[in-house]
Short mmCIF file of C-alpha atoms and ligand atoms in Angstrom, two decimals:
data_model
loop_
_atom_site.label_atom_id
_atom_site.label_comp_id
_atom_site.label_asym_id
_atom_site.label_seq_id
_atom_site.Cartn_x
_atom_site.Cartn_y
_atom_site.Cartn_z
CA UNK A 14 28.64 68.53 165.81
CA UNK A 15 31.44 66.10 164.58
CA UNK A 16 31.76 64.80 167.96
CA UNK A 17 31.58 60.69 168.23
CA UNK A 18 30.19 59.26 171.19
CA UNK A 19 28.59 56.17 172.01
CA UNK A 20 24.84 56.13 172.21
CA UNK A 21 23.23 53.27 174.46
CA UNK A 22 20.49 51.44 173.05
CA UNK A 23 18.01 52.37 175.52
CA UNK A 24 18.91 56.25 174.71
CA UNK A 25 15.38 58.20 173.96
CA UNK A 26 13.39 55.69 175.61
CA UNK A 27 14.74 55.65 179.34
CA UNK A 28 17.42 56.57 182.03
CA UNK A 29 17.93 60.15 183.45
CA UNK A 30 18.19 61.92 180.63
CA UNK A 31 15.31 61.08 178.86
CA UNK A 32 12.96 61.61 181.71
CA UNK A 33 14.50 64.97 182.40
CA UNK A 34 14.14 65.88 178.14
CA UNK A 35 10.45 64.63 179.02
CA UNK A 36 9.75 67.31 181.88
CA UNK A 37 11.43 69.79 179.91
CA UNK A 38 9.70 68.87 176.80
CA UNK A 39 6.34 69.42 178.82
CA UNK A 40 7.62 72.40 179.88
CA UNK A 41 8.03 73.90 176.88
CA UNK A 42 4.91 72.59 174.60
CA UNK A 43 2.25 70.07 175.12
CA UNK A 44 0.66 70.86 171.79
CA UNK A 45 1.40 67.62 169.57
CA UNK A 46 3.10 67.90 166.44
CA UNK A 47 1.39 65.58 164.87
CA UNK A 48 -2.27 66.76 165.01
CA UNK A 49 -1.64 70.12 166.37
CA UNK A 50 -4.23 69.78 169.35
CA UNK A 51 -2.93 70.20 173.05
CA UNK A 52 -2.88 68.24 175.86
CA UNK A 53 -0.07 65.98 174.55
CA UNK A 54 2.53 64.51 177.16
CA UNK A 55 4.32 61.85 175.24
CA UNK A 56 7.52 62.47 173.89
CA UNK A 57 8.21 61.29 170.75
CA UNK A 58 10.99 61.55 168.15
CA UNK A 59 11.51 63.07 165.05
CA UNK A 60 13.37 61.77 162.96
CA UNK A 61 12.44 58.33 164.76
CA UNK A 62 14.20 57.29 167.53
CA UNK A 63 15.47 53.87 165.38
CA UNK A 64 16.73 56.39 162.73
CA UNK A 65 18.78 58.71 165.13
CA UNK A 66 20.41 55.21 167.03
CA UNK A 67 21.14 54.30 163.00
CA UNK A 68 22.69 57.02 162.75
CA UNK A 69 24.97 57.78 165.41
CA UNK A 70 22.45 60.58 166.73
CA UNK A 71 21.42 61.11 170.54
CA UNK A 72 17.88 60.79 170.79
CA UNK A 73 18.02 62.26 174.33
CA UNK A 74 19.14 65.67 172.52
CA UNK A 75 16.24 68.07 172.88
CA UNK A 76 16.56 69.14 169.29
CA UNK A 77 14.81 65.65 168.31
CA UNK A 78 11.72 65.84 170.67
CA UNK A 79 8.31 66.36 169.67
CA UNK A 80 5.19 66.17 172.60
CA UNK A 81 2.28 63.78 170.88
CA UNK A 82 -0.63 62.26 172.23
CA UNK A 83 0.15 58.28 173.20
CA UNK A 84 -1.38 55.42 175.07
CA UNK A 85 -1.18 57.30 178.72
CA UNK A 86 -2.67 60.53 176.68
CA UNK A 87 -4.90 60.13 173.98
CA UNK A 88 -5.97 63.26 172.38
CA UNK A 89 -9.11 65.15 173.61
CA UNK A 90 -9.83 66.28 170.62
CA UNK A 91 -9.47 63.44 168.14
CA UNK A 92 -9.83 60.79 170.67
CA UNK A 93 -6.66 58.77 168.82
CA UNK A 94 -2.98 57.86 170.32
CA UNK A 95 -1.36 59.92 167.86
CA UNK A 96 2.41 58.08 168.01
CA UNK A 97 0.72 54.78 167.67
CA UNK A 98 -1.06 55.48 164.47
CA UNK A 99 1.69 57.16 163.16
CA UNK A 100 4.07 54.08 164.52
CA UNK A 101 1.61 51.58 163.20
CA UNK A 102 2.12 53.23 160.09
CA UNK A 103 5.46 52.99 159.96
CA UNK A 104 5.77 49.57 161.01
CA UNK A 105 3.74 48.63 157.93
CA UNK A 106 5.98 50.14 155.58
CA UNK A 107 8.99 47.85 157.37
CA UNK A 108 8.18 44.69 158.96
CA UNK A 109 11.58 43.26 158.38
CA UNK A 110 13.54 46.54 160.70
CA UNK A 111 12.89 44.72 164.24
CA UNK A 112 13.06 46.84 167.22
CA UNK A 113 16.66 46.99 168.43
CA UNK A 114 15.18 46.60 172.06
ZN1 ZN B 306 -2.21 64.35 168.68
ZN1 ZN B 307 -5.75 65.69 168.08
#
Protein backbone atom coordinates (compact mmCIF):
# COMPACT_ATOMS: atom_id res chain seq x y z
CA UNK A 1 0.00 0.00 0.00
CA UNK A 2 0.75 3.84 -0.02
CA UNK A 3 0.74 3.79 -3.67
CA UNK A 4 -1.68 6.63 -5.41
CA UNK A 5 -3.21 5.85 -8.53
CA UNK A 6 -6.14 6.93 -10.27
CA UNK A 7 -9.19 4.74 -10.11
CA UNK A 8 -11.81 5.15 -13.08
CA UNK A 9 -15.26 5.43 -12.19
CA UNK A 10 -16.42 2.45 -13.88
CA UNK A 11 -13.62 0.39 -11.79
CA UNK A 12 -15.50 -2.81 -10.04
CA UNK A 13 -18.31 -2.67 -12.29
CA UNK A 14 -16.72 -3.20 -15.88
CA UNK A 15 -13.64 -3.31 -18.30
CA UNK A 16 -11.02 -6.17 -18.35
CA UNK A 17 -10.20 -6.33 -15.11
CA UNK A 18 -13.26 -6.73 -13.50
CA UNK A 19 -14.49 -9.47 -15.71
CA UNK A 20 -11.25 -11.32 -15.26
CA UNK A 21 -11.62 -10.69 -10.95
CA UNK A 22 -15.20 -12.18 -11.87
CA UNK A 23 -13.87 -15.58 -13.45
CA UNK A 24 -11.39 -15.76 -10.88
CA UNK A 25 -13.74 -14.96 -8.18
CA UNK A 26 -15.89 -18.00 -9.52
CA UNK A 27 -13.02 -19.86 -9.52
CA UNK A 28 -12.26 -19.66 -6.23
CA UNK A 29 -15.85 -19.66 -4.31
CA UNK A 30 -19.37 -19.50 -5.45
CA UNK A 31 -20.68 -19.82 -1.92
CA UNK A 32 -22.20 -16.20 -1.13
CA UNK A 33 -21.09 -14.33 1.69
CA UNK A 34 -24.01 -13.03 2.46
CA UNK A 35 -26.30 -16.04 3.12
CA UNK A 36 -23.72 -18.65 3.04
CA UNK A 37 -25.61 -20.93 0.41
CA UNK A 38 -23.80 -21.82 -2.98
CA UNK A 39 -24.48 -21.34 -6.30
CA UNK A 40 -23.64 -17.60 -6.20
CA UNK A 41 -21.98 -15.95 -9.41
CA UNK A 42 -22.29 -12.28 -8.79
CA UNK A 43 -19.52 -10.43 -7.63
CA UNK A 44 -20.05 -8.05 -5.22
CA UNK A 45 -17.99 -5.73 -3.01
CA UNK A 46 -17.14 -5.46 0.37
CA UNK A 47 -16.64 -2.69 1.65
CA UNK A 48 -19.09 -1.32 -1.19
CA UNK A 49 -17.85 -0.53 -4.31
CA UNK A 50 -19.04 3.50 -3.70
CA UNK A 51 -16.97 3.29 -0.45
CA UNK A 52 -13.66 1.89 -2.02
CA UNK A 53 -14.03 4.74 -5.22
CA UNK A 54 -14.50 7.26 -1.90
CA UNK A 55 -11.75 6.22 -0.82
CA UNK A 56 -9.09 6.01 -3.22
CA UNK A 57 -9.39 2.03 -3.17
CA UNK A 58 -9.41 -0.30 -6.39
CA UNK A 59 -12.44 -2.18 -6.39
CA UNK A 60 -11.01 -4.44 -9.14
CA UNK A 61 -8.43 -5.68 -6.33
CA UNK A 62 -9.39 -9.25 -5.49
CA UNK A 63 -9.02 -8.58 -1.81
CA UNK A 64 -12.55 -6.64 -2.02
CA UNK A 65 -14.64 -9.38 -3.82
CA UNK A 66 -17.26 -11.36 -2.37
CA UNK A 67 -19.52 -14.04 -4.85
CA UNK A 68 -23.47 -13.32 -3.85
CA UNK A 69 -26.51 -14.34 -5.37
CA UNK A 70 -27.98 -11.29 -7.81
CA UNK A 71 -30.57 -10.71 -10.44
CA UNK A 72 -28.86 -13.28 -13.14
CA UNK A 73 -28.53 -15.80 -9.92
CA UNK A 74 -30.95 -15.82 -7.35
CA UNK A 75 -30.28 -18.18 -4.61
CA UNK A 76 -31.61 -21.80 -4.75
CA UNK A 77 -31.97 -22.00 -1.50
CA UNK A 78 -33.61 -18.81 -0.29
CA UNK A 79 -35.05 -17.95 -3.57
CA UNK A 80 -33.86 -13.98 -2.91
CA UNK A 81 -31.16 -11.74 -5.00
CA UNK A 82 -29.02 -11.47 -2.12
CA UNK A 83 -26.96 -8.01 -3.31
CA UNK A 84 -30.24 -6.41 -4.04
CA UNK A 85 -31.74 -6.81 -0.65
CA UNK A 86 -28.73 -6.02 0.91
CA UNK A 87 -28.34 -2.86 -1.72
CA UNK A 88 -31.93 -1.94 -1.17
CA UNK A 89 -31.02 -1.77 2.26
CA UNK A 90 -28.44 0.36 1.96
CA UNK A 91 -29.98 2.70 -0.29
CA UNK A 92 -32.58 3.33 2.41
CA UNK A 93 -30.23 4.32 4.91
CA UNK A 94 -28.81 7.10 2.12
CA UNK A 95 -31.03 8.41 -0.44
CA UNK A 96 -29.14 11.61 -0.76
CA UNK A 97 -25.38 9.48 -1.89
CA UNK A 98 -26.45 9.20 -5.77
CA UNK A 99 -24.71 6.67 -7.76
CA UNK A 100 -21.52 8.18 -9.18
CA UNK A 101 -22.44 6.34 -12.53
ZN1 LIG B 1 -27.11 -15.53 -1.16
ZN1 LIG C 1 -29.32 -18.32 0.23
Amino acid sequence: MGSVHVVARSAGRKGRRHRRAKVDLQAATTTCWLCGHGGAYELDHDPPRKVLLRLGLDPDDPRFHKAAHGSSCRCPTCGQCCNQVKGDRAARRSRMVRDWN
